[in-house]
């Protein structure tokens, strides 16, 4: 929780010596509260005040890092209960489970498939972050072997899940330097697992039944030298887990330090569709890590799409660069489609143009990232803005015809665009899905 200027001021020497470059301690405190100056600019602050300020300004939810280098994923450090109040910052890490009770070939095959769960959506790659290796065999050797194989074949950072701290120690040792997340499912083993996490420099996930149990457990784990914790409230199933995750987030944001850590949730439904629904729900509220069996692309795409949507800034429309985009081997006869620079609109149009295999120019007009109808309603997509975009793109030098295709939803703009640009306007389909048949028909005409 951010400190106010007055709370910071109370901890300062109050001598107004100006050594920090500000005329008074209060002025310095106000700037620091606004995040515009660091505490170390005051050379006279005492060690006690420094410790108090640093502890009080610690984020309500601990930042936790899993994996290293290209596989590194950071979770936590969130400050809001409702994303519209600011935004959610660190997307949930999605992990897909593999059991060490499978044979070697099956583990390799599954891990390889998990590593390939990567999609492109609205111009961005969305992918699974982690492979979760479960010590279902209970055997340390099999667990160790499975961890090594899963990390190699998936190319991802690992979550190591076991009921035994000793088994976690063996598997963590084979992934030395890769910073896997260690998850101890047996609460009585948590302190032993903390020693393993500390020795290997890994974050630790612990399971406990309820908030009261965490209030006792997490201070002990901190004392054992592990700060990067992840909490499993022990619930399974949609309703109970959603309630537990919400309670943890609420309490953490009220600075209840014992639960000030990201949470981990497991989708355990047997039905494949419910697996995806559970995982998506836990992403929306408020899991830092979700572990699932949903390995099919049709299951994973909606999970990752939910994550992408939840973690964009709700106050900033997702926009693409407004410009002329040639799709395919365009020539002087290629049609010219117009749309806005709202990324979902643009990529829907681009995907359908690619599917049509008709080389086409797409002119995306700067509407500040708003969709066709929204931009039209707010007068950002009109005859003037479209004509300006045409001129800026120099489209008249690239094609020999003078025909422009407007989205069917804004057919009402056609007369104005014709007057303003001097081009002939054709009315395209209302939905992007109608573009392939429209373009094919036009190219045959
Ligand atoms: Fe106050 Fe420290 Fe600035 Fe001096 S350097 S004015 S003590 S905040």
XYZ file of N, CA, C and O in Angstrom, residues 111-216:
424
model
N 5.114 -33.359 -22.448
C 5.879 -32.120 -22.211
C 6.116 -31.378 -23.524
O 6.023 -30.146 -23.585
N 6.404 -32.134 -24.564
C 6.615 -31.523 -25.880
C 5.335 -30.795 -26.335
O 5.388 -29.658 -26.820
N 4.180 -31.442 -26.124
C 2.899 -30.828 -26.514
C 2.623 -29.576 -25.681
O 2.119 -28.573 -26.193
N 2.991 -29.621 -24.398
C 2.769 -28.451 -23.523
C 3.603 -27.264 -24.006
O 3.127 -26.136 -24.083
N 4.842 -27.554 -24.368
C 5.729 -26.483 -24.844
C 5.241 -25.845 -26.131
O 5.610 -24.716 -26.457
N 4.396 -26.574 -26.875
C 3.903 -26.036 -28.159
C 2.578 -25.298 -28.019
O 1.996 -24.878 -29.026
N 2.067 -25.154 -26.810
C 0.783 -24.457 -26.623
C 1.016 -22.945 -26.695
O 1.163 -22.254 -25.698
N 1.110 -22.467 -27.911
C 1.434 -21.070 -28.172
C 0.569 -20.612 -29.350
O 0.436 -21.332 -30.343
N -0.057 -19.462 -29.226
C -0.985 -18.981 -30.250
C -0.699 -17.509 -30.543
O -0.142 -16.812 -29.699
N -1.141 -17.090 -31.729
C -1.043 -15.662 -32.010
C -2.451 -15.085 -31.980
O -3.361 -15.596 -32.635
N -2.643 -14.053 -31.205
C -3.965 -13.419 -31.120
C -3.776 -11.909 -31.079
O -2.938 -11.419 -30.321
N -4.539 -11.201 -31.871
C -4.448 -9.748 -32.064
C -2.994 -9.262 -32.071
O -2.612 -8.326 -31.380
N -2.195 -9.964 -32.865
C -0.822 -9.532 -33.085
C 0.134 -9.852 -31.961
O 1.284 -9.412 -31.971
N -0.308 -10.627 -30.956
C 0.548 -10.940 -29.816
C 0.600 -12.457 -29.625
O -0.397 -13.136 -29.825
N 1.779 -12.944 -29.235
C 1.890 -14.378 -28.929
C 1.406 -14.626 -27.510
O 1.834 -13.944 -26.570
N 0.511 -15.591 -27.353
C 0.061 -15.960 -26.013
C 0.418 -17.427 -25.804
O 0.204 -18.253 -26.683
N 0.998 -17.741 -24.645
C 1.500 -19.103 -24.472
C 1.420 -19.576 -23.025
O 1.293 -18.771 -22.098
N 1.517 -20.890 -22.898
C 1.634 -21.510 -21.576
C 3.011 -21.159 -21.025
O 3.994 -21.101 -21.766
N 3.098 -20.931 -19.690
C 4.380 -20.519 -19.102
C 5.152 -21.654 -18.454
O 6.379 -21.614 -18.399
N 4.414 -22.621 -17.878
C 5.081 -23.576 -16.986
C 4.623 -25.001 -17.254
O 3.490 -25.231 -17.695
N 5.503 -25.954 -16.969
C 5.098 -27.366 -16.964
C 5.124 -27.807 -15.499
O 6.100 -27.574 -14.781
N 3.989 -28.383 -15.046
C 3.863 -28.765 -13.627
C 4.069 -30.277 -13.493
O 3.248 -31.057 -13.965
N 5.181 -30.662 -12.888
C 5.518 -32.086 -12.771
C 5.023 -32.593 -11.420
O 5.448 -32.104 -10.368
N 4.097 -33.565 -11.448
C 3.494 -34.070 -10.203
C 4.142 -35.390 -9.801
O 4.223 -36.314 -10.610
N 4.513 -35.460 -8.554
C 5.172 -36.659 -8.019
C 4.103 -37.677 -7.589
O 4.052 -38.108 -6.441
N 3.255 -38.076 -8.561
C 2.166 -39.000 -8.215
C 2.686 -40.385 -7.879
O 2.047 -41.149 -7.158
N 3.848 -40.728 -8.403
C 4.431 -42.048 -8.111
C 4.900 -42.127 -6.659
O 5.007 -43.210 -6.099
N 5.212 -40.997 -6.065
C 5.782 -40.980 -4.708
C 7.252 -41.374 -4.686
O 7.897 -41.357 -3.650
N 7.783 -41.675 -5.862
C 9.161 -42.168 -5.949
C 10.103 -41.006 -6.310
O 9.852 -40.268 -7.271
N 11.177 -40.864 -5.533
C 12.094 -39.735 -5.755
C 12.809 -39.839 -7.100
O 12.961 -38.852 -7.827
N 13.234 -41.049 -7.474
C 13.972 -41.251 -8.726
C 13.106 -40.915 -9.944
O 13.548 -40.244 -10.878
N 11.849 -41.396 -9.908
C 10.950 -41.115 -11.045
C 10.660 -39.622 -11.144
O 10.555 -39.055 -12.234
N 10.523 -39.000 -9.990
C 10.215 -37.559 -9.960
C 11.372 -36.763 -10.565
O 11.178 -35.886 -11.414
N 12.562 -37.130 -10.136
C 13.781 -36.467 -10.621
C 13.872 -36.585 -12.152
O 14.096 -35.615 -12.868
N 13.664 -37.828 -12.620
C 13.751 -38.118 -14.052
C 12.684 -37.338 -14.838
O 12.962 -36.752 -15.890
N 11.458 -37.348 -14.277
C 10.344 -36.662 -14.961
C 10.598 -35.155 -15.031
O 10.306 -34.507 -16.043
N 11.144 -34.578 -13.949
C 11.423 -33.134 -13.924
C 12.418 -32.773 -15.018
O 12.241 -31.797 -15.755
N 13.465 -33.586 -15.132
C 14.512 -33.319 -16.126
C 13.932 -33.385 -17.544
O 14.144 -32.494 -18.371
N 13.171 -34.458 -17.772
C 12.589 -34.692 -19.097
C 11.575 -33.592 -19.459
O 11.575 -33.073 -20.583
N 10.730 -33.254 -18.493
C 9.681 -32.257 -18.758
C 10.301 -30.899 -19.079
O 9.846 -30.198 -19.990
N 11.337 -30.518 -18.325
C 11.991 -29.228 -18.573
C 12.639 -29.227 -19.954
O 12.510 -28.259 -20.715
N 13.322 -30.320 -20.290
C 14.014 -30.398 -21.590
C 13.031 -30.361 -22.753
O 13.199 -29.614 -23.714
N 12.001 -31.205 -22.665
C 11.096 -31.355 -23.814
C 10.139 -30.182 -23.986
O 9.744 -29.852 -25.097
N 9.731 -29.554 -22.876
C 8.788 -28.434 -23.006
C 9.524 -27.132 -23.289
O 8.965 -26.211 -23.881
N 10.775 -27.041 -22.804
C 11.509 -25.778 -22.920
C 10.961 -24.715 -21.978
O 11.219 -23.522 -22.153
N 10.187 -25.120 -20.974
C 9.552 -24.165 -20.055
C 10.138 -24.302 -18.654
O 10.781 -25.307 -18.324
N 9.878 -23.294 -17.820
C 10.215 -23.407 -16.392
C 9.238 -24.397 -15.749
O 8.142 -24.635 -16.273
N 9.654 -24.979 -14.624
C 8.861 -26.055 -14.005
C 8.216 -25.640 -12.693
O 8.735 -24.799 -11.960
N 7.072 -26.306 -12.411
C 6.534 -26.360 -11.057
C 6.755 -27.801 -10.613
O 6.378 -28.730 -11.339
N 7.398 -28.001 -9.480
C 7.622 -29.361 -8.975
C 6.660 -29.589 -7.827
O 6.688 -28.867 -6.829
N 5.778 -30.582 -7.975
C 4.705 -30.798 -6.998
C 4.920 -32.135 -6.294
O 4.938 -33.193 -6.943
N 5.077 -32.086 -4.988
C 5.268 -33.330 -4.238
C 4.731 -33.173 -2.822
O 4.599 -32.046 -2.318
N 4.450 -34.323 -2.189
C 4.029 -34.297 -0.784
C 5.239 -34.432 0.132
O 5.106 -34.358 1.354
N 6.421 -34.638 -0.457
C 7.619 -34.936 0.336
C 8.730 -33.937 0.048
O 9.150 -33.777 -1.102
N 9.217 -33.297 1.107
C 10.285 -32.305 0.926
C 11.549 -32.957 0.357
O 12.250 -32.358 -0.470
N 11.838 -34.199 0.775
C 13.033 -34.896 0.288
C 12.977 -35.091 -1.223
O 13.990 -34.931 -1.921
N 11.790 -35.457 -1.735
C 11.649 -35.642 -3.188
C 11.790 -34.314 -3.934
O 12.379 -34.253 -5.023
N 11.263 -33.242 -3.321
C 11.422 -31.918 -3.941
C 12.903 -31.555 -4.038
O 13.352 -31.002 -5.042
N 13.655 -31.900 -2.986
C 15.090 -31.573 -2.963
C 15.805 -32.261 -4.120
O 16.632 -31.648 -4.815
N 15.462 -33.542 -4.371
C 16.142 -34.277 -5.455
C 15.798 -33.683 -6.818
O 16.663 -33.493 -7.677
N 14.494 -33.400 -7.030
C 14.092 -32.866 -8.343
C 14.638 -31.453 -8.540
O 15.047 -31.084 -9.651
N 14.658 -30.653 -7.447
C 15.192 -29.282 -7.561
C 16.670 -29.328 -7.924
O 17.157 -28.471 -8.672
N 17.373 -30.327 -7.415
C 18.819 -30.419 -7.685
C 19.080 -30.651 -9.173
O 20.028 -30.085 -9.738
N 18.238 -31.449 -9.849
C 18.495 -31.677 -11.282
C 18.138 -30.448 -12.125
O 18.547 -30.352 -13.275
N 17.342 -29.547 -11.542
C 17.011 -28.307 -12.276
C 17.776 -27.128 -11.682
O 17.323 -25.977 -11.740
N 18.936 -27.411 -11.135
C 19.739 -26.383 -10.478
C 19.970 -25.178 -11.406
O 20.317 -25.340 -12.576
N 19.743 -23.985 -10.878
C 19.942 -22.760 -11.668
C 18.737 -22.383 -12.497
O 18.720 -21.321 -13.116
N 17.688 -23.248 -12.538
C 16.514 -22.937 -13.380
C 15.355 -22.337 -12.579
O 14.306 -22.051 -13.128
N 15.540 -22.229 -11.294
C 14.562 -21.598 -10.409
C 13.127 -22.116 -10.590
O 12.175 -21.354 -10.864
N 12.938 -23.438 -10.426
C 11.562 -23.956 -10.495
C 10.763 -23.505 -9.275
O 11.343 -23.156 -8.239
N 9.434 -23.528 -9.404
C 8.577 -23.302 -8.239
C 8.410 -24.643 -7.528
O 7.996 -25.627 -8.144
N 8.745 -24.693 -6.254
C 8.560 -25.927 -5.474
C 7.196 -25.843 -4.787
O 6.911 -24.866 -4.097
N 6.386 -26.880 -4.978
C 5.061 -26.895 -4.340
C 5.015 -28.090 -3.402
O 5.170 -29.239 -3.840
N 4.797 -27.818 -2.120
C 4.695 -28.916 -1.154
C 3.214 -29.076 -0.795
O 2.576 -28.153 -0.294
N 2.668 -30.238 -1.111
C 1.228 -30.431 -0.914
C 0.884 -30.861 0.514
O -0.270 -30.790 0.914
N 1.887 -31.303 1.276
C 1.641 -31.779 2.642
C 2.068 -30.666 3.608
O 3.252 -30.328 3.707
N 1.066 -30.101 4.353
C 1.364 -28.941 5.213
C 2.436 -29.258 6.263
O 3.255 -28.397 6.592
N 2.442 -30.496 6.750
C 3.412 -30.840 7.804
C 4.852 -30.826 7.281
O 5.802 -30.797 8.053
N 5.007 -30.839 5.953
C 6.352 -30.838 5.349
C 6.795 -29.427 4.929
O 7.852 -29.252 4.337
N 5.947 -28.433 5.212
C 6.204 -27.092 4.673
C 7.539 -26.521 5.150
O 8.278 -25.924 4.356
N 7.847 -26.693 6.430
C 9.091 -26.092 6.925
C 10.320 -26.804 6.350
O 11.329 -26.162 6.038
N 10.207 -28.126 6.189
C 11.319 -28.853 5.552
C 11.465 -28.404 4.099
O 12.587 -28.234 3.583
N 10.323 -28.188 3.440
C 10.370 -27.728 2.040
C 10.959 -26.318 1.959
O 11.627 -25.971 0.979
N 10.715 -25.485 3.009
C 11.289 -24.132 3.021
C 12.812 -24.204 3.021
O 13.482 -23.408 2.359
N 13.352 -25.177 3.756
C 14.818 -25.335 3.780
C 15.327 -25.696 2.386
O 16.363 -25.189 1.926
N 14.568 -26.555 1.684
C 14.954 -26.939 0.313
C 14.888 -25.716 -0.606
O 15.800 -25.472 -1.415
N 13.809 -24.926 -0.467
C 13.648 -23.736 -1.306
C 14.802 -22.762 -1.055
O 15.360 -22.189 -1.992
N 15.153 -22.594 0.213
C 16.232 -21.649 0.543
C 17.560 -22.136 -0.042
O 18.298 -21.371 -0.667
N 17.848 -23.427 0.134
C 19.118 -23.983 -0.373
C 19.241 -23.842 -1.885
O 20.325 -23.671 -2.419
N 18.092 -23.968 -2.593
C 18.132 -23.963 -4.055
C 17.777 -22.605 -4.659
O 17.731 -22.474 -5.888
N 17.473 -21.623 -3.788
C 17.114 -20.291 -4.292
C 15.834 -20.312 -5.115
O 15.730 -19.654 -6.150
N 14.839 -21.092 -4.644
C 13.585 -21.240 -5.409
C 12.413 -20.635 -4.633
O 12.419 -20.620 -3.403
N 11.373 -20.189 -5.333
C 10.138 -19.823 -4.641
C 9.421 -21.092 -4.157
O 9.647 -22.181 -4.697
N 8.552 -20.913 -3.171
C 7.888 -22.078 -2.566
C 6.379 -21.861 -2.517
O 5.913 -20.804 -2.076
N 5.617 -22.864 -2.953
C 4.160 -22.830 -2.815
C 3.770 -23.791 -1.704
O 4.273 -24.924 -1.648
N 2.876 -23.329 -0.823
C 2.462 -24.162 0.314
C 0.949 -24.260 0.364
O 0.245 -23.333 -0.018
N 0.477 -25.385 0.868
C -0.962 -25.591 0.994
C -1.344 -25.534 2.470
O -0.672 -26.123 3.308
N -2.390 -24.817 2.771
C -2.889 -24.787 4.146
C -4.401 -24.616 4.084
O -4.934 -24.106 3.097
N -5.075 -25.092 5.106
C -6.535 -25.023 5.092
C -7.014 -23.721 5.712
O -7.212 -23.639 6.919
N -7.159 -22.719 4.904
C -7.755 -21.474 5.376
C -6.752 -20.419 5.775
O -5.564 -20.673 5.964
N -7.284 -19.223 5.928
C -6.470 -18.043 6.208
C -5.791 -18.133 7.568
O -4.630 -17.747 7.733
N -6.496 -18.695 8.570
C -5.907 -18.796 9.916
C -4.643 -19.647 9.865
O -3.642 -19.349 10.515
N -4.717 -20.715 9.069
C -3.556 -21.608 8.976
C -2.374 -20.868 8.329
O -1.224 -21.018 8.767
N -2.654 -20.025 7.317
C -1.567 -19.245 6.705
C -0.986 -18.232 7.696
O 0.204 -17.954 7.682
N -1.855 -17.690 8.558
C -1.387 -16.693 9.529
C -0.311 -17.294 10.428
O 0.605 -16.609 10.860
N -0.426 -18.585 10.683
C 0.610 -19.264 11.498
C 1.798 -19.675 10.653
O 2.945 -19.571 11.074
